Amino acid sequence: MTNRLFLLAAYDSQNIVGTALSYYVLELSKLGDVVLFMDNDMPGDGELGKISGHIALFGAERHSEYDFGSYKRAYAIAKKKLALDQYKYCYLLNDSVYGPLFPLKKYMEDMEALNKDAFGMVFNPNHKEPHLQSWFIGMNHKVFTSSWFENFLNNVKAEENKIEVCRKYENGLTNLLCENNSSIGFLFKIGGKKIYNNVKSLYNQGLPFIKKNAFIRHNGSLCNQLQYILSKCEPQLREAILDDANRIYGPVYVSKLLSATPLDALIRYMIYLSKKVRTAS
């Protein structure tokens, strides 16, 4: 019996269970029970077959409430069909990242060893709204079985834009934890947009994930950073990432991105800056 419950939120523009998501589910299943909820119409049986042996529960519904809408639904079906009291920890995770780039077991143990009520992979020390980044948050039994946490999830609804989602739910969860005197810990403190822009440096610091949008960030100017990370990945993960990226962004784009020189990267970044200046003026 595992003592970890993973509530994994996912979305796919093509309504499938992608290779990278399958890889993530497989790695999580080695460490706990996985409840996957997709913000999609229900994928076909062939898609579910890719992960059926590695998940405890699955759900799908196009709800347009972003990740917290999927967390809400995953929690509800877990409460209904699983005995929550058997779990010591519950994690909220989403598929906005590729990975894990390193074995995840030690990271889980290190987070849990912090002996905090809630803990995250990454803490953003934003001076206005410091918060745990919601793509990887863990909570102890006291927190995830509390009425105030369940009420928070139950009140998640569709918002006008992603900024409001982050304000009300990502920042809001950290605020709620503090309001309820919950202690908070984390493994990495990463401010600003570094989680998106400094993927090579963060990889070398041991962060076991990269944000998916690194492939299109700043007009693709992170190309050399991605080349470096992919050259270090074990083959199965590298193939999963490339299969996913080729499907989403197109093989021609990805091929050019991953064969770009440092000069190409600079040109890409200058084009990005030029467009940004024109847009602002």
Short mmCIF file of C-alpha atoms in Angstrom, two decimals, residues 5-6 33 41 54-55 83 85 101 103 119 126 129-130 142 144 151 162 172 174 183 199 227 236 248-249 266 268 272:
data_model
loop_
_atom_site.label_atom_id
_atom_site.label_comp_id
_atom_site.label_asym_id
_atom_site.label_seq_id
_atom_site.Cartn_x
_atom_site.Cartn_y
_atom_site.Cartn_z
CA LEU A 5 -1.85 10.12 -3.74
CA PHE A 6 -1.08 12.06 -6.92
CA ASP A 33 -1.42 6.10 -6.67
CA ASP A 41 -13.44 15.31 -23.93
CA HIS A 54 -0.44 2.82 -14.15
CA ILE A 55 -3.39 4.84 -12.84
CA ALA A 83 -10.06 5.66 1.00
CA ASP A 85 -7.35 8.05 5.08
CA LEU A 101 14.58 14.56 -15.82
CA PRO A 103 14.70 9.97 -10.62
CA PHE A 119 5.50 21.82 0.35
CA ASN A 126 7.38 37.36 -5.71
CA GLU A 129 2.36 37.41 -4.00
CA PRO A 130 4.97 34.87 -2.83
CA LYS A 142 -4.14 17.14 7.95
CA PHE A 144 -5.69 17.61 2.23
CA ASN A 151 -14.11 23.94 0.12
CA LYS A 162 -5.22 32.82 -16.85
CA GLY A 172 -4.82 31.81 -3.39
CA THR A 174 -0.63 29.57 -0.65
CA SER A 183 3.68 25.46 7.65
CA VAL A 199 16.11 25.98 -18.04
CA GLN A 227 19.78 21.00 -26.92
CA GLN A 236 13.22 6.96 -23.30
CA ILE A 248 2.43 19.91 -30.86
CA TYR A 249 4.82 22.33 -32.57
CA LEU A 266 20.81 35.32 -30.63
CA ARG A 268 15.82 34.58 -32.56
CA TYR A 272 11.59 38.55 -30.14
#
